[in-house]
Coordinates of C-alpha atoms and ligand atoms in Angstrom, one line a residue:
X1 CA 37.2 -25.6 27.0
X2 CA 35.0 -22.5 27.0
X3 CA 31.8 -22.6 25.0
X4 CA 32.0 -21.3 21.5
X5 CA 30.0 -18.2 20.5
X6 CA 27.5 -18.6 17.7
X7 CA 26.0 -16.1 15.2
X8 CA 22.6 -14.8 16.5
X9 CA 19.5 -16.8 15.5
X10 CA 18.3 -15.8 12.0
X11 CA 21.6 -14.4 10.8
X12 CA 24.1 -16.0 8.5
X13 CA 27.7 -15.3 7.8
X14 CA 28.8 -15.1 4.2
X15 CA 32.2 -16.7 3.7
X16 CA 33.9 -17.3 0.4
X17 CA 32.8 -18.4 -2.1
X18 CA 29.3 -17.3 -1.1
X19 CA 30.4 -13.7 -0.2
X20 CA 31.9 -13.5 -3.7
X21 CA 28.7 -14.7 -5.3
X22 CA 26.7 -12.0 -3.5
X23 CA 29.3 -9.4 -4.6
X24 CA 29.0 -10.6 -8.2
X25 CA 25.2 -10.1 -8.1
X26 CA 25.7 -6.6 -6.7
X27 CA 28.1 -5.7 -9.4
X28 CA 25.6 -6.9 -12.1
X29 CA 23.1 -4.6 -10.3
X30 CA 25.4 -1.7 -10.4
X31 CA 26.2 -2.3 -14.1
X32 CA 22.6 -2.8 -15.3
X33 CA 20.9 -0.2 -13.1
X34 CA 23.7 2.2 -13.8
X35 CA 23.1 1.8 -17.5
X36 CA 19.6 3.2 -16.9
X37 CA 21.0 6.2 -14.9
X38 CA 20.4 4.8 -11.4
X39 CA 23.1 5.7 -8.9
X40 CA 23.8 4.2 -5.5
X41 CA 22.4 5.6 -2.3
X42 CA 23.5 4.5 1.2
X43 CA 21.4 5.3 4.2
X44 CA 21.8 4.5 7.9
X45 CA 21.3 1.0 9.1
X46 CA 19.2 2.4 12.0
X47 CA 16.6 5.2 11.8
X48 CA 14.2 6.8 14.3
X49 CA 11.4 4.3 15.1
X50 CA 8.8 6.9 14.1
X51 CA 10.0 6.8 10.5
X52 CA 8.8 3.2 10.0
X53 CA 5.6 3.7 11.9
X54 CA 4.7 6.6 9.6
X55 CA 5.7 5.0 6.3
X56 CA 5.4 1.2 6.5
X57 CA 2.4 1.6 8.8
X58 CA 1.5 1.1 12.5
X59 CA -0.8 -1.9 11.8
X60 CA 1.6 -3.8 9.5
X61 CA 3.2 -7.0 10.7
X62 CA 6.6 -5.4 10.1
X63 CA 6.0 -2.5 12.5
X64 CA 3.8 -4.3 14.9
X65 CA 5.9 -7.3 15.7
X66 CA 9.0 -7.6 13.6
X67 CA 11.1 -4.5 14.4
X68 CA 14.4 -4.5 16.2
X69 CA 13.8 -1.4 18.3
X70 CA 16.0 -0.1 21.1
X71 CA 16.5 3.0 23.1
X72 CA 19.9 4.7 22.9
X73 CA 21.8 6.2 25.8
X74 CA 19.9 9.5 25.4
X75 CA 16.5 7.8 25.5
X76 CA 15.8 8.0 21.7
X77 CA 13.8 5.2 20.2
X78 CA 15.7 3.8 17.2
X79 CA 15.0 0.8 14.9
X80 CA 17.3 -1.4 12.7
X81 CA 15.8 -0.7 9.3
X82 CA 13.3 -3.4 8.3
X83 CA 13.4 -2.1 4.7
X84 CA 15.1 0.7 2.8
X85 CA 12.4 2.8 1.0
X86 CA 11.5 4.8 4.1
X87 CA 15.2 5.7 4.7
X88 CA 15.7 6.7 1.1
X89 CA 12.7 9.0 1.2
X90 CA 13.6 10.4 4.6
X91 CA 17.1 11.2 3.2
X92 CA 15.8 12.9 0.1
X93 CA 13.3 15.0 2.0
X94 CA 16.0 16.0 4.5
X95 CA 18.3 17.1 1.7
X96 CA 15.7 19.1 -0.1
X97 CA 14.0 16.9 -2.6
X98 CA 12.1 19.9 -4.0
X99 CA 15.4 21.3 -5.4
X100 CA 16.6 18.1 -7.0
X101 CA 16.2 17.6 -10.7
X102 CA 13.6 14.9 -11.5
X103 CA 13.4 12.1 -12.0
X104 CA 15.6 10.9 -9.2
X105 CA 17.0 7.4 -10.0
X106 CA 18.5 5.5 -7.1
X107 CA 19.5 1.9 -6.2
X108 CA 20.8 0.4 -3.0
X109 CA 22.0 -2.9 -1.5
X110 CA 22.4 -3.8 2.1
X111 CA 21.2 -5.6 5.2
X112 CA 17.7 -5.2 6.6
X113 CA 16.3 -6.6 9.9
X114 CA 13.0 -8.2 10.7
X115 CA 12.2 -10.3 13.8
X116 CA 10.6 -13.2 11.9
X117 CA 10.6 -17.0 12.6
X118 CA 13.7 -18.1 10.7
X119 CA 13.2 -20.9 8.0
X120 CA 14.5 -21.6 4.6
X121 CA 14.8 -18.3 2.8
X122 CA 13.6 -16.3 5.8
X123 CA 16.2 -14.6 8.1
X124 CA 16.3 -12.0 10.8
X125 CA 19.1 -10.2 9.0
X126 CA 18.7 -10.4 5.3
X127 CA 20.0 -8.4 2.3
X128 CA 18.1 -6.5 -0.2
X129 CA 18.9 -5.0 -3.6
X130 CA 16.4 -2.2 -4.3
X131 CA 15.6 0.5 -6.8
X132 CA 13.6 3.8 -6.3
X133 CA 12.4 6.1 -9.1
X134 CA 11.0 9.4 -7.9
X135 CA 9.2 12.1 -9.9
X136 CA 7.6 10.0 -12.7
X137 CA 3.8 9.8 -12.0
X138 CA 2.9 8.1 -15.3
X139 CA 2.9 4.4 -16.0
X140 CA 6.2 4.8 -18.0
X141 CA 7.9 4.9 -14.6
X142 CA 6.5 1.6 -13.5
X143 CA 7.3 0.1 -16.9
X144 CA 10.9 1.3 -16.8
X145 CA 11.4 -0.2 -13.3
X146 CA 9.9 -3.5 -14.3
X147 CA 11.7 -3.7 -17.6
X148 CA 15.1 -3.0 -15.8
X149 CA 14.2 -5.6 -13.1
X150 CA 13.7 -8.3 -15.7
X151 CA 16.8 -7.4 -17.5
X152 CA 18.7 -7.9 -14.3
X153 CA 17.0 -11.2 -13.5
X154 CA 17.7 -12.5 -17.0
X155 CA 21.4 -11.4 -16.7
X156 CA 21.6 -13.7 -13.7
X157 CA 20.2 -16.6 -15.7
X158 CA 16.7 -16.4 -14.2
X159 CA 14.5 -16.7 -17.3
X160 CA 11.4 -18.5 -15.9
X161 CA 10.2 -15.9 -13.5
X162 CA 6.8 -14.1 -13.8
X163 CA 5.7 -10.9 -12.1
X164 CA 2.3 -11.0 -10.4
X165 CA 0.7 -7.6 -10.8
X166 CA -2.1 -5.8 -9.1
X167 CA -3.4 -2.2 -8.8
X168 CA -4.5 -1.0 -5.4
X169 CA -7.1 1.8 -5.4
X170 CA -6.1 5.1 -3.8
X171 CA -7.9 7.9 -1.9
X172 CA -11.6 7.6 -1.5
X173 CA -11.6 4.4 -3.7
X174 CA -9.2 2.8 -1.3
X175 CA -11.5 3.6 1.6
X176 CA -14.4 2.0 -0.3
X177 CA -12.4 -1.1 -1.1
X178 CA -11.3 -1.4 2.5
X179 CA -14.9 -1.1 3.6
X180 CA -16.0 -3.7 1.1
X181 CA -13.3 -6.2 2.4
X182 CA -14.5 -5.5 5.9
X183 CA -18.1 -6.2 5.0
X184 CA -17.1 -9.4 3.2
X185 CA -15.0 -10.8 6.1
X186 CA -17.0 -9.6 9.1
X187 CA -19.7 -12.4 8.9
X188 CA -16.8 -14.9 9.3
X189 CA -15.0 -13.1 12.1
X190 CA -15.8 -15.7 14.7
X191 CA -13.7 -18.2 12.8
X192 CA -10.6 -15.8 12.7
X193 CA -7.7 -15.8 15.1
X194 CA -7.2 -12.9 17.5
X195 CA -4.7 -11.2 15.2
X196 CA -6.8 -11.3 12.1
X197 CA -9.8 -10.0 14.0
X198 CA -7.6 -7.1 15.0
X199 CA -6.6 -6.6 11.4
X200 CA -10.3 -6.6 10.4
X201 CA -11.0 -3.8 12.9
X202 CA -7.9 -1.7 12.4
X203 CA -6.9 -2.1 8.7
X204 CA -8.9 -4.6 6.6
X205 CA -6.3 -4.4 3.7
X206 CA -3.8 -6.1 6.0
X207 CA -6.0 -9.2 6.1
X208 CA -4.4 -10.1 2.8
X209 CA -1.1 -10.6 4.7
X210 CA -2.6 -13.4 6.8
X211 CA -1.2 -16.9 6.5
X212 CA -4.4 -18.5 7.8
X213 CA -5.7 -20.9 5.1
X214 CA -9.3 -20.4 6.1
X215 CA -9.0 -16.6 5.8
X216 CA -7.1 -16.9 2.5
X217 CA -10.1 -19.0 1.3
X218 CA -12.6 -16.4 2.5
X219 CA -10.6 -13.7 0.7
X220 CA -10.5 -15.7 -2.5
X221 CA -14.0 -14.4 -3.3
X222 CA -13.7 -11.0 -1.6
X223 CA -14.3 -7.8 -3.7
X224 CA -11.5 -7.3 -6.2
X225 CA -9.2 -4.3 -6.1
X226 CA -9.5 -3.7 -9.9
X227 CA -13.3 -3.2 -9.5
X228 CA -12.7 -0.2 -7.2
X229 CA -10.3 1.7 -9.3
X230 CA -11.4 5.3 -10.3
X231 CA -11.1 6.0 -14.0
X232 CA -7.6 7.7 -13.8
X233 CA -6.2 4.8 -11.8
X234 CA -7.7 2.3 -14.2
X235 CA -6.1 4.2 -17.1
X236 CA -2.8 4.0 -15.3
X237 CA -3.1 0.3 -14.9
X238 CA -4.2 -0.3 -18.5
X239 CA -1.4 1.9 -19.8
X240 CA 1.2 0.0 -17.8
X241 CA 0.0 -3.3 -19.2
X242 CA 0.2 -1.8 -22.7
X243 CA 3.7 -0.5 -22.1
X244 CA 5.2 -3.7 -20.7
X245 CA 7.2 -5.2 -23.5
X246 CA 5.7 -8.7 -24.2
X247 CA 8.3 -11.3 -23.7
X248 CA 10.6 -9.0 -21.8
X249 CA 8.4 -8.6 -18.7
X250 CA 6.3 -11.8 -18.3
X251 CA 3.4 -11.0 -15.9
X252 CA 0.0 -12.1 -14.8
X253 CA -2.6 -10.3 -12.7
X254 CA -3.7 -11.3 -9.3
X255 CA -6.2 -9.5 -7.0
X256 CA -4.6 -11.0 -3.9
X257 CA -1.3 -9.2 -4.2
X258 CA -1.9 -6.4 -1.7
X259 CA 1.7 -6.3 -0.1
X260 CA 2.5 -6.0 3.6
X261 CA 3.4 -2.3 3.6
X262 CA 0.8 0.5 3.9
X263 CA 2.6 3.0 1.6
X264 CA 1.6 1.5 -1.7
X265 CA -0.8 3.2 -4.1
X266 CA -1.8 1.8 -7.5
X267 CA 0.8 -0.6 -9.0
X268 CA 2.0 -3.4 -6.8
X269 CA 3.9 -6.5 -7.9
X270 CA 5.8 -9.5 -6.6
X271 CA 7.9 -12.2 -8.1
X272 CA 7.6 -15.7 -6.7
X273 CA 9.7 -18.7 -7.6
X274 CA 8.4 -22.3 -7.5
X275 CA 11.8 -23.2 -6.1
X276 CA 11.2 -21.1 -2.9
X277 CA 7.6 -22.0 -2.1
X278 CA 4.6 -19.6 -2.6
X279 CA 5.0 -17.8 0.8
X280 CA 8.5 -16.6 -0.1
X281 CA 8.6 -13.9 -2.8
X282 CA 12.0 -13.2 -4.3
X283 CA 11.0 -9.5 -4.6
X284 CA 8.3 -7.1 -4.1
X285 CA 7.6 -3.5 -5.1
X286 CA 5.2 -0.9 -6.3
X287 CA 4.1 2.7 -6.5
X288 CA 4.1 4.9 -3.4
X289 CA 2.9 8.3 -4.6
X290 CA 1.9 9.6 -1.1
X291 CA 5.0 8.7 0.9
X292 CA 7.2 11.7 0.2
X293 CA 4.4 14.1 1.2
X294 CA 3.6 11.9 4.3
X295 CA 7.2 12.3 5.4
X296 CA 7.1 16.1 5.1
X297 CA 8.2 16.6 1.5
X298 CA 6.4 18.0 -1.5
X299 CA 4.0 15.6 -3.3
X300 CA 6.3 13.4 -5.4
X301 CA 5.2 10.3 -7.3
X302 CA 7.5 7.3 -6.8
X303 CA 7.8 3.6 -7.7
X304 CA 10.4 0.9 -6.8
X305 CA 11.1 -2.6 -5.7
X306 CA 13.4 -4.6 -3.4
X307 CA 14.8 -8.0 -4.2
X308 CA 15.6 -10.4 -1.3
X309 CA 19.2 -11.0 -2.2
X310 CA 19.6 -14.1 -0.1
X311 CA 16.5 -15.6 -1.8
X312 CA 17.8 -14.5 -5.2
X313 CA 21.1 -16.2 -4.8
X314 CA 19.4 -19.4 -3.5
X315 CA 17.3 -19.8 -6.7
X316 CA 20.1 -18.9 -9.1
X317 CA 21.5 -21.9 -10.9
X318 CA 24.2 -20.0 -12.7
X319 CA 27.3 -18.5 -11.2
X320 CA 27.4 -14.7 -11.5
X321 CA 31.1 -14.4 -10.6
X322 CA 33.3 -13.5 -13.5
X323 CA 35.7 -16.1 -14.7
X324 CA 39.3 -15.2 -13.8
X325 CA 42.6 -16.8 -14.6
X326 CA 44.2 -18.0 -11.4
X327 CA 48.0 -18.0 -10.8
X328 CA 49.7 -19.6 -7.8
X329 CA 53.2 -18.3 -7.4
X330 CA 55.2 -21.0 -5.6
X331 CA 58.7 -20.1 -4.3
X332 CA 60.7 -23.2 -3.5
X333 CA 62.3 -21.8 -0.3
X334 CA 62.3 -18.6 1.7
X335 CA 65.3 -17.4 -0.3
X336 CA 63.0 -17.2 -3.3
X337 CA 60.3 -15.1 -1.5
X338 CA 61.6 -11.7 -2.7
X339 CA 61.9 -13.0 -6.3
X340 CA 58.4 -14.4 -6.0
X341 CA 56.8 -11.2 -4.8
X342 CA 58.3 -9.3 -7.8
X343 CA 57.1 -12.0 -10.3
X344 CA 53.6 -12.0 -8.7
X345 CA 53.3 -8.2 -9.2
X346 CA 54.5 -8.5 -12.8
X347 CA 51.7 -11.0 -13.5
X348 CA 49.1 -8.7 -11.8
X349 CA 50.3 -5.9 -14.0
X350 CA 50.1 -8.0 -17.2
X351 CA 46.7 -9.6 -16.4
X352 CA 44.6 -7.1 -14.3
X353 CA 41.7 -9.6 -14.1
X354 CA 43.8 -12.4 -12.8
X355 CA 43.9 -13.7 -9.3
X356 CA 47.6 -14.1 -8.3
X357 CA 48.3 -15.8 -4.9
X358 CA 51.7 -16.3 -3.5
X359 CA 52.6 -19.3 -1.3
X360 CA 54.7 -18.5 1.7
X361 CA 55.4 -22.0 3.1
X362 CA 58.8 -22.1 1.6
X363 CA 58.8 -25.9 2.2
X364 CA 59.5 -26.9 -1.4
X365 CA 57.6 -26.8 -4.7
X366 CA 55.6 -30.0 -4.1
X367 CA 54.1 -28.8 -0.8
X368 CA 53.6 -25.3 -2.2
X369 CA 51.6 -26.7 -5.0
X370 CA 49.0 -28.4 -2.9
X371 CA 46.7 -25.4 -2.6
X372 CA 46.8 -24.8 -6.4
X373 CA 46.0 -28.5 -6.9
X374 CA 42.9 -28.2 -4.6
X375 CA 41.6 -25.2 -6.6
X376 CA 42.2 -27.0 -9.9
X377 CA 40.4 -30.1 -8.8
X378 CA 37.6 -28.4 -6.8
X379 CA 37.0 -25.1 -8.5
X380 CA 33.4 -24.8 -7.1
X381 CA 34.8 -24.5 -3.6
X382 CA 37.2 -21.7 -4.6
X383 CA 36.5 -18.1 -3.6
X384 CA 37.0 -17.1 -7.2
X385 CA 35.7 -18.7 -10.4
X386 CA 38.9 -20.0 -12.0
X387 CA 39.4 -19.8 -15.8
X388 CA 42.4 -22.1 -15.9
X389 CA 44.7 -22.7 -12.9
X390 CA 48.4 -22.2 -13.4
X391 CA 51.4 -22.3 -11.1
X392 CA 54.5 -20.3 -11.4
X393 CA 57.4 -22.3 -9.9
X394 CA 60.4 -20.4 -8.6
X395 CA 63.5 -22.0 -7.2
X396 CA 67.2 -21.2 -7.1
X397 CA 67.6 -22.1 -10.7
X398 CA 64.9 -19.7 -11.9
X399 CA 66.2 -16.9 -9.6
X400 CA 69.8 -17.2 -10.8
X401 CA 68.8 -17.3 -14.4
X402 CA 66.1 -14.7 -14.1
X403 CA 63.5 -17.1 -15.5
X404 CA 60.1 -18.5 -14.4
X405 CA 58.6 -21.9 -14.8
X406 CA 55.0 -21.9 -15.7
X407 CA 52.9 -25.0 -15.1
X408 CA 49.4 -25.5 -16.4
X409 CA 47.5 -27.5 -13.7
X410 CA 44.9 -28.8 -16.0
X411 CA 47.3 -30.3 -18.7
X412 CA 50.4 -30.6 -16.6
X413 CA 52.4 -28.9 -19.4
X414 CA 55.4 -26.9 -18.1
X415 CA 57.7 -24.4 -19.7
X416 CA 60.5 -22.2 -18.5
X417 CA 60.7 -18.7 -20.0
X418 CA 62.8 -15.6 -19.3
X419 CA 61.1 -13.3 -16.7
X420 CA 61.3 -10.4 -19.2
X421 CA 59.1 -12.5 -21.6
X422 CA 56.3 -12.9 -19.0
X423 CA 54.0 -10.2 -20.3
X424 CA 54.2 -11.6 -23.8
X425 CA 53.7 -15.3 -22.7
X426 CA 50.8 -14.3 -20.4
X427 CA 49.2 -12.2 -23.1
X428 CA 49.4 -15.2 -25.5
X429 CA 47.9 -17.5 -22.7
X430 CA 45.0 -15.0 -22.4
X431 CA 44.3 -15.1 -26.2
X432 CA 44.0 -18.9 -26.1
Ligands
HAM1 P1 9.1 -6.3 1.0 O1 8.1 -7.1 0.2 O2 8.8 -6.2 2.4 O3 9.2 -4.9 0.3 O4 10.5 -7.0 0.9 C1 11.1 -7.2 -0.4 C2 11.8 -8.5 -0.4 O5 12.7 -8.7 0.6 C3 10.8 -9.7 -0.3 O6 10.2 -10.1 -1.5 C4 11.8 -10.8 0.1 O7 12.5 -11.4 -1.0 C5 12.9 -10.1 0.9 N1 12.6 -10.3 2.4 C6 11.7 -9.7 3.2 N2 11.8 -10.3 4.4 C7 12.7 -11.2 4.4 C8 13.3 -12.1 5.4 N3 12.9 -12.1 6.6 N4 14.3 -12.9 5.0 C9 14.8 -12.9 3.7 N5 14.3 -12.1 2.7 C10 13.3 -11.3 3.1 C11 10.0 -3.9 0.7 O8 10.9 -4.0 1.5 C12 9.9 -2.6 0.0 N6 10.8 -1.6 0.6 C13 10.1 -2.8 -1.5 C14 10.0 -1.5 -2.3 C15 10.9 -0.7 -2.7 N7 8.8 -1.0 -2.6 C16 9.0 0.2 -3.3 N8 10.3 0.3 -3.3

């Protein structure tokens, strides 16, 4: 037998019911983000390599060692997107962001690619759900995005999460902060690994991305971001804390959240769950007021976040799929197929949220009922989330009398009704 092919390392297929669970999370995102005026944007899965070097930053881990970069047939360097903010900004600049009414409210979901060492919650292909708000420079923008994020998390049953918030100085203050971190770490440089020594020389802020416990300890008493804020930045940060509705957006401050992407200015935040381990944030985001201009557009303030959808689904304890009545239409033999197809469509017309599956074995009612029985007894394995499982039994008797026999799989109760009475009977079943 020839060897079976496997999915590439670090990827994972989503089969039902998992695929349906992801889709349900995405519909909640569409519903909640949509209610704040955020519309979906879709950008290419690959972009020019230069885009990520110029936005995420040359010296970040992402650009430096995690990108899937390839040369196409015409010699262009392209990269599978490691994140979506750069692509969104590129698209807006390309389509003339200066002409677009502000603010611009967008959300997206889709696969991202990073060459990381796969482990629990860390993949090479993973999915993000993200939000970007452009054109609101004041702290109200950060507050809206955070408030909406927590509404979404609560809607998914995640009520025990806390945002960890920080504010990174910008402009000259950022240079001063970076210098201070450099001075603080330099005396210890002999104890650092080669990679962290490189970070120290090239971009000291990236030292905060290191996983080396010794360096994390050294950074524990490094100069604090908040001590370097200029008065306007401090005011922005204080205003945001005032605006965040207590109870609705639980947060705490931490000087060590510096985030592994270079484009952030001022507000940055992450949400970490105990259930995933401290290294694995469920989501990260912040303000990136310079990125639009850095990518050739007019200066435009912006703020956003991206949730790791795979991690989100892993920590969820509730099922986001809507409950749906499930009907199995079971024709006794192949002579009843045409009748069954008609009845199945009438049920779909009467109950638009129902799942109506038709059995095509034609080997008798008992065999035909086996799948319905499995769904009724093991609903968690089912692609859909059943709200009652019913079978519709159709044999020669029903066909000739123009009737249907309805069987409730949970109670075993059975009744035969005229086919014409189906809408009424199904309507009554829904009321119950
Ligand atoms: P990020 O922190 O690089 O930010 O990624 C956001 C989230 O994506 C992470 O918190 C994590 O949940 C998930 N994630 C990242 N890498 C992996 C992986 N290898 N496997 C599974 N999940 C992963 C950004 O991407 C920014 N674009 C967020 C943003 C939007 N900032 C402003 N707007």
